Coordinates of C-alpha atoms in Angstrom, one line a residue:
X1380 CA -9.1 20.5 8.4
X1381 CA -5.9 18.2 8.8
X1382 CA -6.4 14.4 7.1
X1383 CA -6.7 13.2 10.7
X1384 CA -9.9 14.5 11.3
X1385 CA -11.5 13.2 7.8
X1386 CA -11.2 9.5 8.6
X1387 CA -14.0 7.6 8.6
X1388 CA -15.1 3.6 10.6
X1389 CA -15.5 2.1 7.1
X1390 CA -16.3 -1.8 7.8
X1391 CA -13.4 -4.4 7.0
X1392 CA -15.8 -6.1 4.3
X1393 CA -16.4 -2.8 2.2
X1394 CA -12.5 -2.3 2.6
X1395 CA -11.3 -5.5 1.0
X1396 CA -14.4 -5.2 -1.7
X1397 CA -12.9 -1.8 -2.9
X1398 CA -10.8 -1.8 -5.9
X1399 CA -7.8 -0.6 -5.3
X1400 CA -8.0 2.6 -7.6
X1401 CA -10.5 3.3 -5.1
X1402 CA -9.1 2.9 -1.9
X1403 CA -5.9 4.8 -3.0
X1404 CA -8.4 8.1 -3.4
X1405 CA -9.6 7.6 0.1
X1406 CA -6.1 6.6 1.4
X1407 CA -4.5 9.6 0.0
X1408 CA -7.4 12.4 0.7
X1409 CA -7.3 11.3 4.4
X1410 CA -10.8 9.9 4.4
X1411 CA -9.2 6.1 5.6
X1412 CA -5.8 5.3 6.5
X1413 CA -3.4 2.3 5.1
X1414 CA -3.0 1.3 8.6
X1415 CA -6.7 0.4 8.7
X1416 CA -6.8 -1.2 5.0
X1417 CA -3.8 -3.1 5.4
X1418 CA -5.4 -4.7 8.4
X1419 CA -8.6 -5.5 7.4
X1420 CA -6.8 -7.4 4.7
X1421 CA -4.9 -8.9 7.2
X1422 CA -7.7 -10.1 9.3
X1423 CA -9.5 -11.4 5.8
X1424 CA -6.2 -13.6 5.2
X1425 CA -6.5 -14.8 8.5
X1426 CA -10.2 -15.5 8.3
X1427 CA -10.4 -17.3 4.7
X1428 CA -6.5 -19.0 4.2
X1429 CA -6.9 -21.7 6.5
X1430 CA -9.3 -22.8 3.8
X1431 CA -7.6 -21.7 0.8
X1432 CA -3.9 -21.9 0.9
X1433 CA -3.5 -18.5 -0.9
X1434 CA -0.3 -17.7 1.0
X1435 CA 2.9 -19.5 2.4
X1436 CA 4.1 -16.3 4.4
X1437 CA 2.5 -13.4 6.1
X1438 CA 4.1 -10.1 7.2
X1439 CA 1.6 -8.5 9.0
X1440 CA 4.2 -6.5 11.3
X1441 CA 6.2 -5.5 8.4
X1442 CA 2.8 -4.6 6.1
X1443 CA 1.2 -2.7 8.7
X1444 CA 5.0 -0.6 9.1
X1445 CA 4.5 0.5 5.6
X1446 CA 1.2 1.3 5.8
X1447 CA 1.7 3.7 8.8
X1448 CA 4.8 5.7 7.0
X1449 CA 2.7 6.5 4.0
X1450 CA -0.3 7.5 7.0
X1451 CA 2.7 9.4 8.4
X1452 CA 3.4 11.7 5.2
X1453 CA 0.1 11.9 4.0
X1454 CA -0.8 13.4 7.8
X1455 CA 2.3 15.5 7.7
X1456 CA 0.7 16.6 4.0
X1457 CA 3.4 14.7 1.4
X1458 CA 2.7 13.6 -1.2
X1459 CA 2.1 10.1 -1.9
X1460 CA 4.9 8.4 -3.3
X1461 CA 3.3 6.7 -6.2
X1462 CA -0.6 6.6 -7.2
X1463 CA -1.2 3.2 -5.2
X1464 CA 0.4 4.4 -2.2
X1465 CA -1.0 2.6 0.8
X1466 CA -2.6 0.3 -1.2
X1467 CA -1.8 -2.8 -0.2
X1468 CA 0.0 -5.8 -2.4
X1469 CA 0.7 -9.8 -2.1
X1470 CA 3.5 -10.8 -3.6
X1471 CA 4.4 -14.2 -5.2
X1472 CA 7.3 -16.3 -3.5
X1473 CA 9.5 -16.3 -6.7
X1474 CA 10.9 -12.3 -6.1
X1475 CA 13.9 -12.4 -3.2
X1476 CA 12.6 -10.2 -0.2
X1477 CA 15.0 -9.1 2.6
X1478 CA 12.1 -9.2 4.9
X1479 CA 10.4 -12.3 4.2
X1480 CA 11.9 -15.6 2.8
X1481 CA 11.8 -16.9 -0.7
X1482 CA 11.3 -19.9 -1.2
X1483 CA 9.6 -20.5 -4.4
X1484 CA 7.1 -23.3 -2.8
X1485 CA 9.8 -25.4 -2.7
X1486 CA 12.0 -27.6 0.4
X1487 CA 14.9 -26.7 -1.6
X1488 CA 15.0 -23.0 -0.3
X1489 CA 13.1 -23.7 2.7
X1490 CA 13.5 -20.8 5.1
X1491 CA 15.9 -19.0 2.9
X1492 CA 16.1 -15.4 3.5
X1493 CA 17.5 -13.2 0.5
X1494 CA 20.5 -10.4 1.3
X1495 CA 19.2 -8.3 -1.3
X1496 CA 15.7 -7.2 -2.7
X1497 CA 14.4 -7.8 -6.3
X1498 CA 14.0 -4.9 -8.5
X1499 CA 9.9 -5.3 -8.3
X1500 CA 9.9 -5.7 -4.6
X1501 CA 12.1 -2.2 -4.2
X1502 CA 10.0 -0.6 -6.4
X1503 CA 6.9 -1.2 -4.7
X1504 CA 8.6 -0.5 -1.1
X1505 CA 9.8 2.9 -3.1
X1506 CA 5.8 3.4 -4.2
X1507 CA 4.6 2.8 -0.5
X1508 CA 3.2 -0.2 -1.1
X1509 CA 2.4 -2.6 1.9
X1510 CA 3.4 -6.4 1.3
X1511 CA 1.0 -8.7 3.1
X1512 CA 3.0 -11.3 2.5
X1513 CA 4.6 -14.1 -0.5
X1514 CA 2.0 -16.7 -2.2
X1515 CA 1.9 -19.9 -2.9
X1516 CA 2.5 -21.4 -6.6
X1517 CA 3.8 -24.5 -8.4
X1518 CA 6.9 -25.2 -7.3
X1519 CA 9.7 -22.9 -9.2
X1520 CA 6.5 -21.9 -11.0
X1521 CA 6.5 -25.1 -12.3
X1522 CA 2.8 -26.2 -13.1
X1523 CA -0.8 -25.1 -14.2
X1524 CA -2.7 -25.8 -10.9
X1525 CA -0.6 -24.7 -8.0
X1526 CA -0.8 -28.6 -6.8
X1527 CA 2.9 -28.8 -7.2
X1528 CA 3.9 -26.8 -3.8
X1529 CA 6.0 -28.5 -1.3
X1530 CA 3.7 -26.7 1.3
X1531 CA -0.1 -27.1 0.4
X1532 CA -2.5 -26.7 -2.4
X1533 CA -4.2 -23.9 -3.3
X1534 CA -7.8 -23.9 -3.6
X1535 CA -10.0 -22.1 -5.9
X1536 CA -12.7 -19.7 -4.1
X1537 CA -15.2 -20.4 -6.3
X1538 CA -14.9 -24.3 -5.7
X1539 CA -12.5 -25.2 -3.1
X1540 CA -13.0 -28.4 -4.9
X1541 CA -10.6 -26.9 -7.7
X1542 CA -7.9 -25.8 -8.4
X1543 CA -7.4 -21.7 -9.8
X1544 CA -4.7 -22.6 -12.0
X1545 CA -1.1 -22.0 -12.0
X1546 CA 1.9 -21.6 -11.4
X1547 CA 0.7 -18.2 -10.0
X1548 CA -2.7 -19.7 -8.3
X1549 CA -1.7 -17.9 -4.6
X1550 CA -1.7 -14.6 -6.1
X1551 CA -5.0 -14.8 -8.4
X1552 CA -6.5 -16.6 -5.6
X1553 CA -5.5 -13.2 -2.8
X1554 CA -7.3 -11.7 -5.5
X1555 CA -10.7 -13.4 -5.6
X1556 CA -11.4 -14.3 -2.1
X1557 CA -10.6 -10.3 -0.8
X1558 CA -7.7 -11.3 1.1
X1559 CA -5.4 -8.5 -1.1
X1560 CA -6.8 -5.8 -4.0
X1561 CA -3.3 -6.2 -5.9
X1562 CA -0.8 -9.2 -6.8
X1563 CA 1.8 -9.2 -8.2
X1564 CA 3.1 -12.8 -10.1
X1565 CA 4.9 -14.4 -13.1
X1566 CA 3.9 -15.3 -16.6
X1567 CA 6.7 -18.2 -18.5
X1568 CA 4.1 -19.8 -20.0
X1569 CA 0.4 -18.4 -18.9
X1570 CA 1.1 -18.5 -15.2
X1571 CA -0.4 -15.1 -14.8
X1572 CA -2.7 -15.4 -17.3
X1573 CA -4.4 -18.9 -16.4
X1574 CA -5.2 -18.3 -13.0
X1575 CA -6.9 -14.7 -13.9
X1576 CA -9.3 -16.6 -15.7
X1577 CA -10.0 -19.1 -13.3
X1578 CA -10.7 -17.2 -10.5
X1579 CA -12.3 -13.7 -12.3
X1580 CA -9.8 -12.1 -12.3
X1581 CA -7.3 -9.9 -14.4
X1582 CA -3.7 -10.8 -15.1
X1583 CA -1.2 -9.2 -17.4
X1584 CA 1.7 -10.1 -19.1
X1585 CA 4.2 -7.4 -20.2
X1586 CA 6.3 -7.6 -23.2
X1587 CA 9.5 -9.4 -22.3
X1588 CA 12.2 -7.0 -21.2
X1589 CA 9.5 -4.5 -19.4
X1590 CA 9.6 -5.4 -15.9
X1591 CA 12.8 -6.3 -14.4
X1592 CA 13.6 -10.0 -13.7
X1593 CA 16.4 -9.1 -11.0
X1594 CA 16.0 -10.9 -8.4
X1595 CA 13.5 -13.2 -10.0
X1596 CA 14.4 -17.1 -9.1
X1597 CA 14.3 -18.2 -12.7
X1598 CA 12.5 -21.2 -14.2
X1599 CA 13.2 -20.3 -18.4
X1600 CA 15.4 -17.3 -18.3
X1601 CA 14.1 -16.4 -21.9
X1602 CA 10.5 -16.9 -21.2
X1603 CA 9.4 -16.0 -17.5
X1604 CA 8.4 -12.4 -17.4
X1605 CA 7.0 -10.6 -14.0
X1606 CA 4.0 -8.8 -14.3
X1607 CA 0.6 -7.1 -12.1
X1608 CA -2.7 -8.8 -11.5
X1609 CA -5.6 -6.9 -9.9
X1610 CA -9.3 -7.0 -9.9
X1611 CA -10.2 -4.3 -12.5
X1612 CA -8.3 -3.6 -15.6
X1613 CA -7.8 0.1 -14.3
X1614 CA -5.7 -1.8 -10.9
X1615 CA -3.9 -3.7 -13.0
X1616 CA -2.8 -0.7 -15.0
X1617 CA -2.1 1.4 -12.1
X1618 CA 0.2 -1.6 -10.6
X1619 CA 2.1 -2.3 -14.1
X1620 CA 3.5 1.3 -14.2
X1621 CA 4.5 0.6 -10.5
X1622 CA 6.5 -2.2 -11.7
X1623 CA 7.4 -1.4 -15.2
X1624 CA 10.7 0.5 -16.3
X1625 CA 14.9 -0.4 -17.4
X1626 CA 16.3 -1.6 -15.0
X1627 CA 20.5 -1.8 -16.2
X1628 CA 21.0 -4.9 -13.4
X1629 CA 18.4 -7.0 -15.8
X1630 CA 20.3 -7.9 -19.3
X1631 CA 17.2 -8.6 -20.6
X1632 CA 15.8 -5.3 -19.9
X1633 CA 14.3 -2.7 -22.5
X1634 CA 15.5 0.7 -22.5
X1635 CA 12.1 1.7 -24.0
X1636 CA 9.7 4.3 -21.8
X1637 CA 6.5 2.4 -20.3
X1638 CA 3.5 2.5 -22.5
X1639 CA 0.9 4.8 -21.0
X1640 CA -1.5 2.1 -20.0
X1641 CA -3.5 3.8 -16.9
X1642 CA -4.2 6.6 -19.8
X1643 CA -5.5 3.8 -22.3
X1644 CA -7.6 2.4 -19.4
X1645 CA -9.1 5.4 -18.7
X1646 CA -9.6 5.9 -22.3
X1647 CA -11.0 2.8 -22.6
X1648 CA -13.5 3.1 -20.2
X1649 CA -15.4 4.8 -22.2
X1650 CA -16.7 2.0 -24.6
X1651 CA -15.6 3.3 -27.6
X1652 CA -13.8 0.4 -29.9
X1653 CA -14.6 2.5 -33.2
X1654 CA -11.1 2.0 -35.5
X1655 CA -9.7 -1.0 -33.2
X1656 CA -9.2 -4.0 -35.5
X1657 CA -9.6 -7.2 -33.6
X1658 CA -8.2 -10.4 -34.8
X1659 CA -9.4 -14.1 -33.8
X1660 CA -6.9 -16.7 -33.7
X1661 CA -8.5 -19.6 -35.7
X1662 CA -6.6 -22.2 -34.0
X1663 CA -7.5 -21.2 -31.0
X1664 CA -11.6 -20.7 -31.6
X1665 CA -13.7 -23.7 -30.9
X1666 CA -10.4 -26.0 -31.6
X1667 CA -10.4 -29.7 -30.7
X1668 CA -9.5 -30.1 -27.0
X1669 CA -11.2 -26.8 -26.0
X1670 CA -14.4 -26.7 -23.7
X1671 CA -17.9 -26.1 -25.6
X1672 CA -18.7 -23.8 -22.4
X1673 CA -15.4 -21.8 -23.3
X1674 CA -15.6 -21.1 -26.4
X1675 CA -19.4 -19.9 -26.2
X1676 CA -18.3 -17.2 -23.7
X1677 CA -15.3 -16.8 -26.0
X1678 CA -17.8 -15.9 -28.8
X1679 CA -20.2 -13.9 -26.9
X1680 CA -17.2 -11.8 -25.6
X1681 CA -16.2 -11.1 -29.4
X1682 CA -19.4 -9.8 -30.4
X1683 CA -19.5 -7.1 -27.9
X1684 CA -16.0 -5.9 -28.6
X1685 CA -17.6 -6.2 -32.0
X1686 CA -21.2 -4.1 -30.1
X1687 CA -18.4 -1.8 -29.2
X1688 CA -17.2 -0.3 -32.7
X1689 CA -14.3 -2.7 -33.3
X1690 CA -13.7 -4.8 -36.4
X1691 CA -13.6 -8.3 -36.0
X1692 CA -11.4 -10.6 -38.6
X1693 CA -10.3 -13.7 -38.3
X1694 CA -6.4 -14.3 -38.3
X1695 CA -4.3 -17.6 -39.5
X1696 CA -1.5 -18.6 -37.2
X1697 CA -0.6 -21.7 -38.1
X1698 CA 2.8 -22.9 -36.5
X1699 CA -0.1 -22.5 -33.1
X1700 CA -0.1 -26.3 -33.4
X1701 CA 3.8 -26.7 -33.1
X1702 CA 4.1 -24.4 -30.1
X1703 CA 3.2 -26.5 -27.3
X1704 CA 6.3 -28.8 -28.3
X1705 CA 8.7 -26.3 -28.7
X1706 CA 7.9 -24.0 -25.9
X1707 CA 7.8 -27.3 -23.4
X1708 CA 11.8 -28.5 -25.2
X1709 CA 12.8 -24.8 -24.4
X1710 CA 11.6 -24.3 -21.1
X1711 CA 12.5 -27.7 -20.0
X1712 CA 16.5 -27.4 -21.4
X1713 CA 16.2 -23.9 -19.6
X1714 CA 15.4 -25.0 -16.4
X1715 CA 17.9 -27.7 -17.0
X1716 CA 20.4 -24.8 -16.8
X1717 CA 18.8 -22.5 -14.3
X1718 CA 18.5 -25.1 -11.5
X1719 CA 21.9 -26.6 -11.5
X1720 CA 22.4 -23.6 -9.1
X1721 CA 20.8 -25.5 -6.2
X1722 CA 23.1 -28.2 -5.9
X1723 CA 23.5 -27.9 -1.8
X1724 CA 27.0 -26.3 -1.6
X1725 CA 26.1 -22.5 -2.2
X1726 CA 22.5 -22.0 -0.6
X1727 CA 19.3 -23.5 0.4
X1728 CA 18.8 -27.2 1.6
X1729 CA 21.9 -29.1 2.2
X1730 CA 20.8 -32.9 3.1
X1731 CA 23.5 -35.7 3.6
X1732 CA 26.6 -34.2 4.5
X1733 CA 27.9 -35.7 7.7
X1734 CA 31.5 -34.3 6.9
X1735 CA 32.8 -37.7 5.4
X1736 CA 29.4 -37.8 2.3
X1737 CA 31.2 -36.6 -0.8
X1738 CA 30.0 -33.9 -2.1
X1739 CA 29.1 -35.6 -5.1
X1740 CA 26.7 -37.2 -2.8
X1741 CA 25.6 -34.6 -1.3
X1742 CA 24.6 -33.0 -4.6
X1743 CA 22.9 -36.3 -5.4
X1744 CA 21.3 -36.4 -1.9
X1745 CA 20.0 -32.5 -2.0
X1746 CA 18.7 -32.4 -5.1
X1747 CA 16.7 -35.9 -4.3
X1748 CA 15.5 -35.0 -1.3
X1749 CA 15.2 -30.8 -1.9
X1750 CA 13.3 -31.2 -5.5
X1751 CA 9.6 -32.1 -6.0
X1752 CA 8.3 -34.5 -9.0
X1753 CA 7.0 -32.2 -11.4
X1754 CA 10.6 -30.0 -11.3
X1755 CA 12.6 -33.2 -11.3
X1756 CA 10.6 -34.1 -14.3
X1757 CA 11.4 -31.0 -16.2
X1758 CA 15.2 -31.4 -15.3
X1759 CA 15.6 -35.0 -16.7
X1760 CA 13.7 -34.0 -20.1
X1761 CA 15.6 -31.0 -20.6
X1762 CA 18.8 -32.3 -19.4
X1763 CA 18.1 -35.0 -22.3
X1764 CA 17.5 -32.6 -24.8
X1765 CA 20.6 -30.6 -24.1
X1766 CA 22.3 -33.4 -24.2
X1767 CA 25.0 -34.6 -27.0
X1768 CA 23.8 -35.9 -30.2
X1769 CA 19.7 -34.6 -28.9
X1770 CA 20.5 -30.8 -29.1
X1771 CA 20.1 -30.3 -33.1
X1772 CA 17.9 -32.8 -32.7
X1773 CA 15.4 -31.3 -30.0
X1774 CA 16.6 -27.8 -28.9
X1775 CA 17.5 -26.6 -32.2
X1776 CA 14.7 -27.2 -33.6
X1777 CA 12.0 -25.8 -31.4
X1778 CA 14.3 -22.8 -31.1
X1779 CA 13.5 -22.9 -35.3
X1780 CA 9.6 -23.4 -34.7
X1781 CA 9.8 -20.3 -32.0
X1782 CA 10.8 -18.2 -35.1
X1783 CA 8.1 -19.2 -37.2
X1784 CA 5.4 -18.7 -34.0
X1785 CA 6.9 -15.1 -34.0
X1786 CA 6.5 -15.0 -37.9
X1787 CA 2.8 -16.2 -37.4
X1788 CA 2.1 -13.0 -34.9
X1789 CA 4.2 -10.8 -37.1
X1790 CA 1.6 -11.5 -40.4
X1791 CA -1.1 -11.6 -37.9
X1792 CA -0.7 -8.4 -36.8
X1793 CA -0.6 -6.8 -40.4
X1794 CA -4.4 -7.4 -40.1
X1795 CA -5.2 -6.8 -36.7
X1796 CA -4.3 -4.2 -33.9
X1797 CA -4.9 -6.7 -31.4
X1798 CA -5.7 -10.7 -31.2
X1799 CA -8.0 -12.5 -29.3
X1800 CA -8.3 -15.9 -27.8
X1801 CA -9.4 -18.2 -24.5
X1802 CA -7.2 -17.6 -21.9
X1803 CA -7.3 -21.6 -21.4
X1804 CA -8.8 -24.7 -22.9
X1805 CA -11.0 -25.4 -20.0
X1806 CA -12.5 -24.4 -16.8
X1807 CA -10.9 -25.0 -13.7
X1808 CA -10.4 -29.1 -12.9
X1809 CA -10.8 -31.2 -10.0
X1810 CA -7.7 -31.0 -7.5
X1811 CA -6.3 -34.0 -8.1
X1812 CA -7.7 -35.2 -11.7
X1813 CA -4.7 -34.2 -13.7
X1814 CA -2.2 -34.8 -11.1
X1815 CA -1.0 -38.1 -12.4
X1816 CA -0.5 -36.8 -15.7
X1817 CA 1.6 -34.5 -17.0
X1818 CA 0.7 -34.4 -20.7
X1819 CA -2.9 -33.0 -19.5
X1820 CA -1.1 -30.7 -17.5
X1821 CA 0.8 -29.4 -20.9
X1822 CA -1.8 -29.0 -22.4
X1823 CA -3.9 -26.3 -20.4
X1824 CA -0.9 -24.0 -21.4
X1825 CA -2.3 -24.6 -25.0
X1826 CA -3.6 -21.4 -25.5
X1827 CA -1.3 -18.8 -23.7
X1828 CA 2.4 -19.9 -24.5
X1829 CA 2.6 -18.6 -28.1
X1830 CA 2.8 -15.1 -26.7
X1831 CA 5.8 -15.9 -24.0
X1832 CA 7.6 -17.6 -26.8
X1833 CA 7.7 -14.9 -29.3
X1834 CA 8.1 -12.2 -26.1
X1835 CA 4.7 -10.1 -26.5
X1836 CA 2.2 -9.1 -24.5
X1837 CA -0.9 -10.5 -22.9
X1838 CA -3.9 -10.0 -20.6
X1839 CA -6.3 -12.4 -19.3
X1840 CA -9.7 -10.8 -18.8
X1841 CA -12.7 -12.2 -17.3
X1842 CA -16.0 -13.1 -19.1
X1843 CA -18.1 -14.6 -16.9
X1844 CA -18.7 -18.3 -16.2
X1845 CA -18.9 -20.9 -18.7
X1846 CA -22.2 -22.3 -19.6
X1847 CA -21.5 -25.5 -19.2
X1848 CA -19.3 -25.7 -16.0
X1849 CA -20.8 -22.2 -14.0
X1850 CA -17.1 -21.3 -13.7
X1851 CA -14.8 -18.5 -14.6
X1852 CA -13.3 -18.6 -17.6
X1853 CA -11.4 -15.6 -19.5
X1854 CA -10.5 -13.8 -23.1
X1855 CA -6.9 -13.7 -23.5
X1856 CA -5.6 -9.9 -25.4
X1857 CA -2.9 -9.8 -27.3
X1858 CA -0.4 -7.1 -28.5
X1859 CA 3.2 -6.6 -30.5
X1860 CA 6.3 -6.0 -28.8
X1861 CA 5.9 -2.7 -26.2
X1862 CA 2.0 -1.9 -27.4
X1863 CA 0.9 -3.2 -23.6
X1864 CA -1.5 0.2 -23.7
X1865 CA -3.5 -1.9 -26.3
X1866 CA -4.3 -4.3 -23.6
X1867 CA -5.3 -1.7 -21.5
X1868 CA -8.0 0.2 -23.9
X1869 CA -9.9 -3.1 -25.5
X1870 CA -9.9 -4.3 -21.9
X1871 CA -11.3 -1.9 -19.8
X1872 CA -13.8 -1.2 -22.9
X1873 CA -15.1 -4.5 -22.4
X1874 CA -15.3 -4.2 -18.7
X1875 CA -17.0 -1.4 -18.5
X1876 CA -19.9 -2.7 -21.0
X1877 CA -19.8 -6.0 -19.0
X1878 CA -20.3 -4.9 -15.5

């Protein structure tokens, strides 16, 4: 019997509730075609995003192309190209697309369509994954609440009241409300990690050098690191060794293989934590500044890792309460850097020039008119704290308390195989409650920027709503330097004794 003749009418709302491990097996034995999960995803974006803001571009003509070549080969009785062939994918609007523009929620690259595709975006294309489109995030993934866009908010299924974090709270929010089964987004500070836990959802955040950042717009060269986002810890793993490998046009890259994290999600599946040391950060458990409601579901998520076989210590990382300082100095003097690049002579938005304006001026103009608060903001600072007589002063010495954050994980992990924290301080705010004030705004990236500045790995996991809010909230993992399997096992442990 040819796969033609196995497909079935399943209904659009049981096709966007599958996982995606799920609708791969029935993509790729025949029983459904891509063609017909791509579009019910399709119709679901159209159906929920006038309410949601999830995405700022669709590409339903060129989704539903890819979809029918991997129906093609699969018919013809190919192989699929990857395991999450067919499967379809939205994309956040900070990886260059030759298909789509890129404009990282921002007036600056308005329209801007890129001659060449990111690493991550040829990779998938090579996997025969279907892009539905680019979402929407803090501008140059600058932000914790996706408010930050040029183009609209982003509002937070579970309360459109809210927002579902940030800078990555498109792709988390594709996630939630059904409108995609995998995303892929960015982590600099927690901007995978946050929204997970907002919206109940899984995010990852691969050691630093594991997933190509060519043809990432950078924010903080040193710190923003790509990475997959699913509903499941098993999609998540399936997506990360999509995406994962050296890649020798990324100088940053790691000539390391992946770690075998679909095989430790499997393995974790089955509930077994006997031998797995688990260590909790004491700065970060019941701390001042975190959310009662948080840090019960915190606790309760501890003692069934602990239900689970694993051994639970308690680890000291003290230079935690210097890191929010120093990672905001760093990113700030890297952006600094980074976005001098859009200055209105090579690309993007070029406002002022009437052929006598200077181009000085036009410079001045552009970047006036082209940049949003928040990222003018973040140029000023770390403009200051590059400048003369302020860099020992500023840069220097956050570079200094980086080290010692590293040092802190470094001792920690003498005691512990992996450590374990909230994913954020709170529950998901108001839209519009922190928007006047950026210090608050800091602050909810309190609990997942030690990881990005020492250049480990992270996943966001959910468990369940807070008490006190009925919201999402989520336990951050954490592992050294190329362990991302770790992740992988305590997670999908906890998942599957969690269901």
């Amino acid at each position: 019997m040819t796969a033609k003749h196995l497909h079935k009418d399943i209904p659009a709302g049981e096709l966007t509730a599958m996982t995606a491990a799920e609708l791969a097996e029935k993509i790729h034995s025949g029983e459904i075609t891509s063609v017909a999960v791509t579009q019910a995803h399709l119709d679901r974006i159209a159906a929920t995003d006038g309410d949601l803001g999830a995405f700022l571009h669709v590409g339903a003509e060129e989704a539903l192309a890819t979809a029918a070549e991997v129906d093609a080969k699969i018919a013809a009785g190919e192989k699929p190209q990857s395991a999450l062939a067919g499967v379809p994918l939205a994309l956040k609007d900070v990886f260059v697309t030759t298909d789509a523009p890129t404009t990282c929620a921002s007036k600056m690259l308005e329209g801007y369509i890129s001659p060449y595709d990111a690493t991550v975006t040829k990779k998938l294309r090579e996997a025969g994954i279907p892009i539905l489109g680019k979402t929407n995030l803090d501008e140059f993934a600058m932000g914790s609440s996706t408010e930050n866009s040029a183009y609209h908010v982003t509002r937070n299924p579970w309360d459109t009241d809210r927002m579902p974090g940030g800078s990555g709270g498109g792709s988390a929010v594709a996630l939630a409300a059904g409108q995609a089964p995998l995303a892929i987004g960015t982590d600099t500070g927690g901007s995978i990690r946050q929204p997970a836990a907002m919206t109940d959802t899984v995010g990852v955040k691969p050691t630093y050098g594991t997933v190509s950042r060519y043809g990432l717009v950078a924010c903080a060269s040193s710190l923003d690191q790509g990475g997959p986002t699913a509903r499941t810890v098993l999609d998540t793993a399936l997506l990360h060794e999509v995406i994962a490998g050296f890649d020798p046009l990324d100088g940053t890259s790691i000539n390391k293989p992946v770690a075998p994290v679909v095989a430790a999600a499997r393995e974790g599946a089955k509930g077994d934590l006997n031998g797995v040391k688990v260590g909790v950060v004491k700065q970060l458990n019941g701390a001042e500044g975190i959310q009662a409601g948080v840090t019960e579901a915190f606790r309760a998520a501890v003692a069934k890792l602990e239900e689970l076989g694993a051994t639970v210590v308690e680890v000291d990382c003290p230079n935690f309460t210097h890191a929010l300082g120093a990672y905001y100095l760093i990113q700030m003097s890297e952006i600094s850097s980074n976005l001098a690049r859009f200055d209105g002579m090579r690309y993007g938005l070029r406002a002022g020039d009437d052929g006598t304006t200077s181009a000085d001026d036009v410079m001045s103009i552009t970047r006036a008119e082209g940049f949003g608060p928040e990222v003018k903001r973040r140029i000023m600072l770390g403009t200051y704290a590059l400048s003369v007589g302020y860099y020992d002063a500023y840069y220097l010495q956050a570079q200094r308390i980086r080290t010692l954050v590293a040092q802190d994980f470094e001792k920690a992990f003498e005691l512990a195989d992996v450590l374990v924290a909230p994913t954020t301080p709170t529950t998901a705010f108001k839209l519009g409650e922190n928007v006047d004030d950026p210090l608050a705004m800091y602050n909810f990236d309190l609990c997942t920027l030690p990881l990005n500045l020492a250049g480990l790995c992270g996943m966001s996991l959910p468990v369940g709503l807070a008490p006190d809010t009925q919201m999402p909230t989520g336990m951050q993992i954490m592992a050294p330097a190329l362990a991302d399997d770790r992740l992988y096992r305590v997670g999908a442990a906890y998942e599957a004794a969690t269901k």
